[in-house]
Structure formats: C-alpha cells, structure tokens
C-alpha cells in the first residue's frame, strides 16, 4: 500500500515506531544499534521529521518482528519521479535553509533549464519513453521552484569549469543554460563560484556533493556517484565534508568573476550556434 509522504503521514508513522519500540522494551539507542541507525535518526523518525529509506524500514520490521509493517506503510514521495537513492535527499532539499553544492561535470539539478535537463535525463539508463522523460523533467523543474523565494533557502553553487565546457544538447542549449545560471547569480538569488581548469587538482574532485543546513535538524551532507547516493549524518563526517567544500571554495573564482566567465562562455556558444546556422 502506497502512503503519500506528507507531515501527517510521517508523524503517524513515527508514532507507530515509538509504540512498537517501547512495546519491545528498547530505548532509541538500543534500537539504533540493532538496525544500524543513529539514536538521533530514530528520534527524528519518531518525531515525524524524517522518513526511513526502504532498507531501514526492512531492518525495523526484522528487529521489531512487525511482519513487514514498516516497509508496507512507508510514506512515499507520491508523484515524484526521482531515483530511489535520491528520494531522502529530495525531502531534505525542500526543508533546507541553506544549500551548498559542488558539481564536477554537469549543471546541478536545481539550476537546470528544461532543455538541458531533457538532454541529461534522456541519456539515462534504462531508456525511457517520451512520457516518462517528460515526467522526470517536470519533477526536476518543480524542484527548482524553491529558488522562487528570494530568502529561503540560501544557495551557493560551486561549479568545476568542466560544467561550463561540456556541451550538453548543443551550443544553443548551453548558451541558455549558462545565462540562466548567470541571471540567478546576478539577481542575488544564488551565489556561484567556478573552479577554473588552471587550478588543477582540488579538494572536491571526487564527485558531486551537497551540504544542507536546517532550522530544526542537524546539518547533513549528500554525496552522489554512478547510480548511487548517500546521506551522511555522522557529525564528524559532515564537518569533514564542510571543511573540504570550504577549501575548494577558497580556491574558486569570486562570485563576480564567475558570473563574468559564465557570460563570456555563453556568448562563445551563441556565436558558435550562429556560425553553424549560416554555414
């Protein structure tokens, strides 16, 4: 049975977890040790502030001997077409008061235009129909609506120069995409910094990283690789991710110089498109 993920369903789910944990005579700490989750994570689930992933729910069912209850009634992101490993990160993203991201190769999802997103998602595996692809693109654009508010969240995007140079969808798509980012930056809706090729090796070159801060939760980090993503909650590891991000940010171009570079590269793509049109 699919239960829509919303604040009410998460609270009820958490209340049921607390009831069954107490019936089993376990503290949050003891249950966390048995299911490989932190006490804090258990506490947030019971308070309705978080939802476990499928594997967490299965471990809860096994330890509490609930016959599959927690997996069966796990609140899901109804209608949201995202990779399963990104579901929890998507929920956090919508609640964050501050987001800092690093992108090594492609524009982060929050900043993508429709045409750019369609190209990126269209090369995914397994292959998707036009209808499925449109659903994925619509979900990605819906995520970007958090940028409609001028004040929350505060967003800083650190882009490897490869993001600007990798031609996705052709020069016109790239021109529009880079101008979109530059406009967001010029309007002070986001801060953007580019790590230039001339820097060489840097602290974040391993892969995509997102850092998030909240009003009512501890900060987290989210790291993503090929067909995989991981929420990092352990405070020492989150601090380490923050420090690595800060090191790379210190090596990046300033916000203004980054906007100048984005605009310059966008103009190059525009000229390239015009030459192709008249050739």
mmCIF file of C-alpha atoms in Angstrom:
data_model
loop_
_atom_site.group_PDB
_atom_site.id
_atom_site.type_symbol
_atom_site.label_atom_id
_atom_site.label_comp_id
_atom_site.label_asym_id
_atom_site.label_seq_id
_atom_site.Cartn_x
_atom_site.Cartn_y
_atom_site.Cartn_z
ATOM 1 C CA UNK A 1 0.000 0.000 0.000
ATOM 2 C CA UNK A 2 1.400 3.399 -1.031
ATOM 3 C CA UNK A 3 1.039 6.079 1.641
ATOM 4 C CA UNK A 4 1.682 9.614 0.407
ATOM 5 C CA UNK A 5 4.642 11.242 2.093
ATOM 6 C CA UNK A 6 3.463 14.330 3.957
ATOM 7 C CA UNK A 7 3.856 15.721 7.514
ATOM 8 C CA UNK A 8 0.765 13.915 8.847
ATOM 9 C CA UNK A 9 1.734 10.505 7.451
ATOM 10 C CA UNK A 10 5.285 10.867 8.768
ATOM 11 C CA UNK A 11 4.026 11.779 12.259
ATOM 12 C CA UNK A 12 1.711 8.763 12.351
ATOM 13 C CA UNK A 13 4.467 6.524 11.070
ATOM 14 C CA UNK A 14 6.787 7.841 13.787
ATOM 15 C CA UNK A 15 4.167 7.349 16.495
ATOM 16 C CA UNK A 16 3.775 3.728 15.433
ATOM 17 C CA UNK A 17 7.527 3.193 15.524
ATOM 18 C CA UNK A 18 7.722 4.640 19.027
ATOM 19 C CA UNK A 19 4.803 2.469 20.202
ATOM 20 C CA UNK A 20 6.330 -0.729 18.842
ATOM 21 C CA UNK A 21 9.821 0.145 20.084
ATOM 22 C CA UNK A 22 8.528 0.749 23.611
ATOM 23 C CA UNK A 23 6.462 -2.465 23.462
ATOM 24 C CA UNK A 24 9.691 -4.303 22.669
ATOM 25 C CA UNK A 25 11.333 -2.702 25.710
ATOM 26 C CA UNK A 26 14.000 -0.892 23.669
ATOM 27 C CA UNK A 27 15.423 2.589 24.024
ATOM 28 C CA UNK A 28 16.117 4.647 20.919
ATOM 29 C CA UNK A 29 19.819 3.985 21.404
ATOM 30 C CA UNK A 30 19.289 0.215 21.664
ATOM 31 C CA UNK A 31 17.039 0.089 18.613
ATOM 32 C CA UNK A 32 19.506 2.189 16.641
ATOM 33 C CA UNK A 33 22.309 -0.245 17.395
ATOM 34 C CA UNK A 34 20.190 -3.189 16.250
ATOM 35 C CA UNK A 35 19.126 -1.600 12.950
ATOM 36 C CA UNK A 36 22.393 0.242 12.151
ATOM 37 C CA UNK A 37 20.926 3.734 12.587
ATOM 38 C CA UNK A 38 21.918 6.501 14.953
ATOM 39 C CA UNK A 39 19.799 7.295 18.016
ATOM 40 C CA UNK A 40 19.262 10.753 16.521
ATOM 41 C CA UNK A 41 17.924 9.258 13.308
ATOM 42 C CA UNK A 42 15.472 7.091 15.255
ATOM 43 C CA UNK A 43 14.380 10.136 17.266
ATOM 44 C CA UNK A 44 13.749 12.166 14.098
ATOM 45 C CA UNK A 45 11.687 9.361 12.552
ATOM 46 C CA UNK A 46 9.589 9.035 15.692
ATOM 47 C CA UNK A 47 9.031 12.806 15.734
ATOM 48 C CA UNK A 48 7.867 12.762 12.108
ATOM 49 C CA UNK A 49 10.786 14.862 10.896
ATOM 50 C CA UNK A 50 12.303 12.151 8.717
ATOM 51 C CA UNK A 51 11.314 9.027 6.849
ATOM 52 C CA UNK A 52 13.494 5.922 6.677
ATOM 53 C CA UNK A 53 14.508 4.503 3.333
ATOM 54 C CA UNK A 54 13.307 1.071 2.241
ATOM 55 C CA UNK A 55 16.300 -0.772 3.675
ATOM 56 C CA UNK A 56 15.897 0.997 7.032
ATOM 57 C CA UNK A 57 12.215 0.028 7.086
ATOM 58 C CA UNK A 58 13.063 -3.598 6.375
ATOM 59 C CA UNK A 59 15.563 -3.689 9.237
ATOM 60 C CA UNK A 60 12.981 -2.146 11.581
ATOM 61 C CA UNK A 61 10.486 -4.834 10.576
ATOM 62 C CA UNK A 62 13.033 -7.589 11.179
ATOM 63 C CA UNK A 63 14.219 -6.344 14.584
ATOM 64 C CA UNK A 64 10.740 -5.444 15.872
ATOM 65 C CA UNK A 65 9.136 -8.529 14.290
ATOM 66 C CA UNK A 66 6.352 -6.468 12.705
ATOM 67 C CA UNK A 67 5.602 -8.659 9.702
ATOM 68 C CA UNK A 68 6.605 -6.089 7.094
ATOM 69 C CA UNK A 69 4.551 -3.233 8.586
ATOM 70 C CA UNK A 70 7.193 -0.521 8.325
ATOM 71 C CA UNK A 71 8.089 -1.347 4.735
ATOM 72 C CA UNK A 72 4.456 -1.746 3.678
ATOM 73 C CA UNK A 73 3.315 1.570 5.161
ATOM 74 C CA UNK A 74 6.447 3.566 4.400
ATOM 75 C CA UNK A 75 5.370 7.057 3.234
ATOM 76 C CA UNK A 76 6.454 7.550 -0.375
ATOM 77 C CA UNK A 77 7.026 10.654 -2.454
ATOM 78 C CA UNK A 78 3.809 10.249 -4.398
ATOM 79 C CA UNK A 79 4.104 11.561 -7.935
ATOM 80 C CA UNK A 80 7.776 12.482 -7.596
ATOM 81 C CA UNK A 81 9.809 10.872 -10.359
ATOM 82 C CA UNK A 82 13.315 10.682 -8.931
ATOM 83 C CA UNK A 83 15.896 7.953 -8.455
ATOM 84 C CA UNK A 84 15.195 5.899 -5.327
ATOM 85 C CA UNK A 85 18.594 6.779 -3.851
ATOM 86 C CA UNK A 86 17.745 10.494 -4.174
ATOM 87 C CA UNK A 87 14.310 10.387 -2.504
ATOM 88 C CA UNK A 88 15.516 11.196 1.014
ATOM 89 C CA UNK A 89 17.835 13.912 -0.254
ATOM 90 C CA UNK A 90 14.903 15.472 -2.143
ATOM 91 C CA UNK A 91 12.912 15.663 1.071
ATOM 92 C CA UNK A 92 15.791 17.367 2.877
ATOM 93 C CA UNK A 93 16.317 19.760 -0.015
ATOM 94 C CA UNK A 94 12.775 21.062 0.329
ATOM 95 C CA UNK A 95 13.286 21.814 4.038
ATOM 96 C CA UNK A 96 16.783 23.291 3.962
ATOM 97 C CA UNK A 97 17.506 26.872 4.995
ATOM 98 C CA UNK A 98 20.925 26.743 3.334
ATOM 99 C CA UNK A 99 22.260 24.579 0.500
ATOM 100 C CA UNK A 100 25.829 24.432 -0.786
ATOM 101 C CA UNK A 101 26.533 22.215 -3.772
ATOM 102 C CA UNK A 102 29.547 21.192 -5.817
ATOM 103 C CA UNK A 103 29.075 19.888 -9.361
ATOM 104 C CA UNK A 104 32.025 18.249 -11.151
ATOM 105 C CA UNK A 105 30.635 17.609 -14.652
ATOM 106 C CA UNK A 106 27.037 18.743 -15.267
ATOM 107 C CA UNK A 107 24.863 21.603 -14.033
ATOM 108 C CA UNK A 108 23.205 20.781 -10.673
ATOM 109 C CA UNK A 109 19.543 19.803 -10.966
ATOM 110 C CA UNK A 110 18.327 22.915 -9.139
ATOM 111 C CA UNK A 111 19.823 25.149 -11.824
ATOM 112 C CA UNK A 112 18.943 23.224 -14.976
ATOM 113 C CA UNK A 113 16.800 24.644 -17.759
ATOM 114 C CA UNK A 114 14.131 22.464 -19.368
ATOM 115 C CA UNK A 115 16.195 21.800 -22.495
ATOM 116 C CA UNK A 116 19.364 20.991 -20.561
ATOM 117 C CA UNK A 117 17.504 18.703 -18.140
ATOM 118 C CA UNK A 118 15.851 16.892 -21.026
ATOM 119 C CA UNK A 119 19.235 16.174 -22.597
ATOM 120 C CA UNK A 120 20.805 14.981 -19.326
ATOM 121 C CA UNK A 121 17.881 12.773 -18.342
ATOM 122 C CA UNK A 122 17.395 11.498 -21.876
ATOM 123 C CA UNK A 123 20.767 9.755 -21.779
ATOM 124 C CA UNK A 124 19.924 7.847 -18.600
ATOM 125 C CA UNK A 125 19.655 4.087 -18.314
ATOM 126 C CA UNK A 126 17.329 2.273 -18.700
ATOM 127 C CA UNK A 127 15.881 4.008 -21.757
ATOM 128 C CA UNK A 128 12.647 5.926 -21.165
ATOM 129 C CA UNK A 129 9.618 6.783 -23.263
ATOM 130 C CA UNK A 130 8.861 10.402 -24.147
ATOM 131 C CA UNK A 131 6.117 10.427 -21.491
ATOM 132 C CA UNK A 132 8.450 9.082 -18.806
ATOM 133 C CA UNK A 133 11.136 11.565 -19.762
ATOM 134 C CA UNK A 134 8.688 14.466 -19.553
ATOM 135 C CA UNK A 135 7.693 13.373 -16.026
ATOM 136 C CA UNK A 136 11.332 13.330 -14.962
ATOM 137 C CA UNK A 137 11.962 16.767 -16.434
ATOM 138 C CA UNK A 138 8.813 18.168 -14.806
ATOM 139 C CA UNK A 139 9.934 16.882 -11.408
ATOM 140 C CA UNK A 140 13.382 18.425 -11.853
ATOM 141 C CA UNK A 141 11.881 21.791 -12.780
ATOM 142 C CA UNK A 142 9.492 21.560 -9.828
ATOM 143 C CA UNK A 143 12.495 21.150 -7.522
ATOM 144 C CA UNK A 144 13.875 24.434 -8.809
ATOM 145 C CA UNK A 145 10.815 26.300 -7.540
ATOM 146 C CA UNK A 146 12.500 26.595 -4.152
ATOM 147 C CA UNK A 147 14.573 29.279 -5.870
ATOM 148 C CA UNK A 148 11.424 31.345 -6.445
ATOM 149 C CA UNK A 149 11.671 32.656 -2.886
ATOM 150 C CA UNK A 150 14.350 35.301 -2.510
ATOM 151 C CA UNK A 151 15.183 34.476 1.099
ATOM 152 C CA UNK A 152 14.969 30.716 1.669
ATOM 153 C CA UNK A 153 16.994 28.670 1.077
ATOM 154 C CA UNK A 154 20.347 30.381 0.726
ATOM 155 C CA UNK A 155 22.068 28.596 -2.171
ATOM 156 C CA UNK A 156 25.739 28.512 -3.117
ATOM 157 C CA UNK A 157 26.847 26.501 -6.148
ATOM 158 C CA UNK A 158 30.469 25.606 -6.766
ATOM 159 C CA UNK A 159 30.992 24.507 -10.370
ATOM 160 C CA UNK A 160 34.003 22.867 -11.909
ATOM 161 C CA UNK A 161 34.869 24.629 -15.172
ATOM 162 C CA UNK A 162 34.076 21.316 -16.884
ATOM 163 C CA UNK A 163 30.392 22.066 -16.224
ATOM 164 C CA UNK A 164 30.692 25.137 -18.462
ATOM 165 C CA UNK A 165 32.722 23.425 -21.179
ATOM 166 C CA UNK A 166 30.894 20.107 -21.521
ATOM 167 C CA UNK A 167 28.484 20.653 -24.424
ATOM 168 C CA UNK A 168 25.112 19.201 -23.468
ATOM 169 C CA UNK A 169 22.432 19.497 -26.146
ATOM 170 C CA UNK A 170 24.443 21.767 -28.428
ATOM 171 C CA UNK A 171 25.652 25.374 -28.243
ATOM 172 C CA UNK A 172 22.198 26.999 -28.037
ATOM 173 C CA UNK A 173 21.166 24.819 -25.089
ATOM 174 C CA UNK A 174 24.455 25.620 -23.360
ATOM 175 C CA UNK A 175 24.096 29.338 -24.072
ATOM 176 C CA UNK A 176 20.633 29.442 -22.490
ATOM 177 C CA UNK A 177 21.741 27.266 -19.570
ATOM 178 C CA UNK A 178 24.766 29.354 -18.644
ATOM 179 C CA UNK A 179 22.816 32.589 -18.997
ATOM 180 C CA UNK A 180 20.153 31.159 -16.709
ATOM 181 C CA UNK A 181 22.773 30.493 -14.027
ATOM 182 C CA UNK A 182 24.319 33.932 -14.550
ATOM 183 C CA UNK A 183 20.904 35.585 -14.201
ATOM 184 C CA UNK A 184 20.230 33.738 -10.948
ATOM 185 C CA UNK A 185 23.598 34.882 -9.675
ATOM 186 C CA UNK A 186 23.228 38.480 -10.861
ATOM 187 C CA UNK A 187 19.815 38.715 -9.173
ATOM 188 C CA UNK A 188 21.451 37.595 -5.903
ATOM 189 C CA UNK A 189 19.183 34.544 -5.761
ATOM 190 C CA UNK A 190 22.228 32.263 -5.642
ATOM 191 C CA UNK A 191 25.963 32.637 -5.261
ATOM 192 C CA UNK A 192 28.035 30.848 -7.852
ATOM 193 C CA UNK A 193 31.762 30.134 -7.947
ATOM 194 C CA UNK A 194 33.758 28.404 -10.674
ATOM 195 C CA UNK A 195 36.811 26.231 -10.060
ATOM 196 C CA UNK A 196 38.948 27.006 -13.140
ATOM 197 C CA UNK A 197 40.883 24.409 -15.111
ATOM 198 C CA UNK A 198 44.061 26.322 -14.284
ATOM 199 C CA UNK A 199 43.702 25.295 -10.634
ATOM 200 C CA UNK A 200 44.474 21.677 -11.419
ATOM 201 C CA UNK A 201 43.703 19.168 -8.668
ATOM 202 C CA UNK A 202 41.378 20.334 -5.891
ATOM 203 C CA UNK A 203 39.744 19.032 -2.713
ATOM 204 C CA UNK A 204 36.348 18.162 -4.244
ATOM 205 C CA UNK A 205 37.322 16.497 -7.493
ATOM 206 C CA UNK A 206 35.976 13.071 -6.414
ATOM 207 C CA UNK A 207 32.292 13.790 -7.176
ATOM 208 C CA UNK A 208 29.022 15.639 -6.538
ATOM 209 C CA UNK A 209 28.463 16.945 -3.006
ATOM 210 C CA UNK A 210 25.540 18.770 -1.414
ATOM 211 C CA UNK A 211 25.629 20.285 2.083
ATOM 212 C CA UNK A 212 22.390 21.272 3.808
ATOM 213 C CA UNK A 213 21.530 23.167 6.980
ATOM 214 C CA UNK A 214 18.087 23.279 8.654
ATOM 215 C CA UNK A 215 16.136 25.175 11.297
ATOM 216 C CA UNK A 216 15.157 22.053 13.284
ATOM 217 C CA UNK A 217 17.656 19.354 12.233
ATOM 218 C CA UNK A 218 21.417 18.853 12.370
ATOM 219 C CA UNK A 219 23.265 19.583 9.095
ATOM 220 C CA UNK A 220 23.777 16.751 6.631
ATOM 221 C CA UNK A 221 25.826 16.012 3.534
ATOM 222 C CA UNK A 222 24.724 14.142 0.421
ATOM 223 C CA UNK A 223 27.293 12.562 -1.900
ATOM 224 C CA UNK A 224 26.383 11.055 -5.262
ATOM 225 C CA UNK A 225 28.065 8.685 -7.687
ATOM 226 C CA UNK A 226 27.014 6.432 -10.570
ATOM 227 C CA UNK A 227 23.510 5.106 -9.799
ATOM 228 C CA UNK A 228 24.122 5.757 -6.116
ATOM 229 C CA UNK A 229 23.673 8.411 -3.482
ATOM 230 C CA UNK A 230 24.400 8.562 0.227
ATOM 231 C CA UNK A 231 23.073 10.738 3.031
ATOM 232 C CA UNK A 232 25.842 11.468 5.559
ATOM 233 C CA UNK A 233 24.649 12.298 9.079
ATOM 234 C CA UNK A 234 27.593 11.446 11.347
ATOM 235 C CA UNK A 235 28.631 14.873 12.691
ATOM 236 C CA UNK A 236 32.367 14.272 12.287
ATOM 237 C CA UNK A 237 31.941 13.218 8.641
ATOM 238 C CA UNK A 238 29.580 16.126 7.899
ATOM 239 C CA UNK A 239 32.140 18.560 9.340
ATOM 240 C CA UNK A 240 34.844 16.980 7.205
ATOM 241 C CA UNK A 241 32.693 17.426 4.089
ATOM 242 C CA UNK A 242 32.092 21.057 5.062
ATOM 243 C CA UNK A 243 35.814 21.652 5.522
ATOM 244 C CA UNK A 244 36.630 20.076 2.145
ATOM 245 C CA UNK A 245 33.985 22.257 0.497
ATOM 246 C CA UNK A 246 35.401 25.368 2.158
ATOM 247 C CA UNK A 247 38.908 24.503 0.953
ATOM 248 C CA UNK A 248 37.702 24.180 -2.628
ATOM 249 C CA UNK A 249 35.614 27.336 -2.348
ATOM 250 C CA UNK A 250 38.711 29.222 -1.247
ATOM 251 C CA UNK A 251 40.428 28.181 -4.491
ATOM 252 C CA UNK A 252 37.495 29.177 -6.726
ATOM 253 C CA UNK A 253 36.908 32.382 -8.674
ATOM 254 C CA UNK A 254 34.944 35.091 -6.899
ATOM 255 C CA UNK A 255 31.197 35.364 -7.460
ATOM 256 C CA UNK A 256 31.627 38.342 -9.805
ATOM 257 C CA UNK A 257 34.462 36.783 -11.797
ATOM 258 C CA UNK A 258 32.459 33.566 -12.057
ATOM 259 C CA UNK A 259 29.468 35.470 -13.463
ATOM 260 C CA UNK A 260 31.773 37.150 -15.975
ATOM 261 C CA UNK A 261 33.124 33.755 -17.051
ATOM 262 C CA UNK A 262 29.613 32.273 -17.365
ATOM 263 C CA UNK A 263 28.532 35.208 -19.524
ATOM 264 C CA UNK A 264 31.658 35.035 -21.685
ATOM 265 C CA UNK A 265 31.335 31.296 -22.323
ATOM 266 C CA UNK A 266 27.607 31.720 -23.056
ATOM 267 C CA UNK A 267 28.480 34.333 -25.690
ATOM 268 C CA UNK A 268 31.001 31.919 -27.242
ATOM 269 C CA UNK A 269 28.261 29.293 -27.508
ATOM 270 C CA UNK A 270 25.901 31.839 -29.071
ATOM 271 C CA UNK A 271 28.488 32.767 -31.712
ATOM 272 C CA UNK A 272 29.130 29.077 -32.391
ATOM 273 C CA UNK A 273 25.404 28.472 -32.906
ATOM 274 C CA UNK A 274 25.149 31.434 -35.274
ATOM 275 C CA UNK A 275 28.116 30.213 -37.317
ATOM 276 C CA UNK A 276 26.549 26.753 -37.592
ATOM 277 C CA UNK A 277 23.267 28.310 -38.710
ATOM 278 C CA UNK A 278 24.889 30.255 -41.524
ATOM 279 C CA UNK A 279 27.364 27.629 -42.667
#
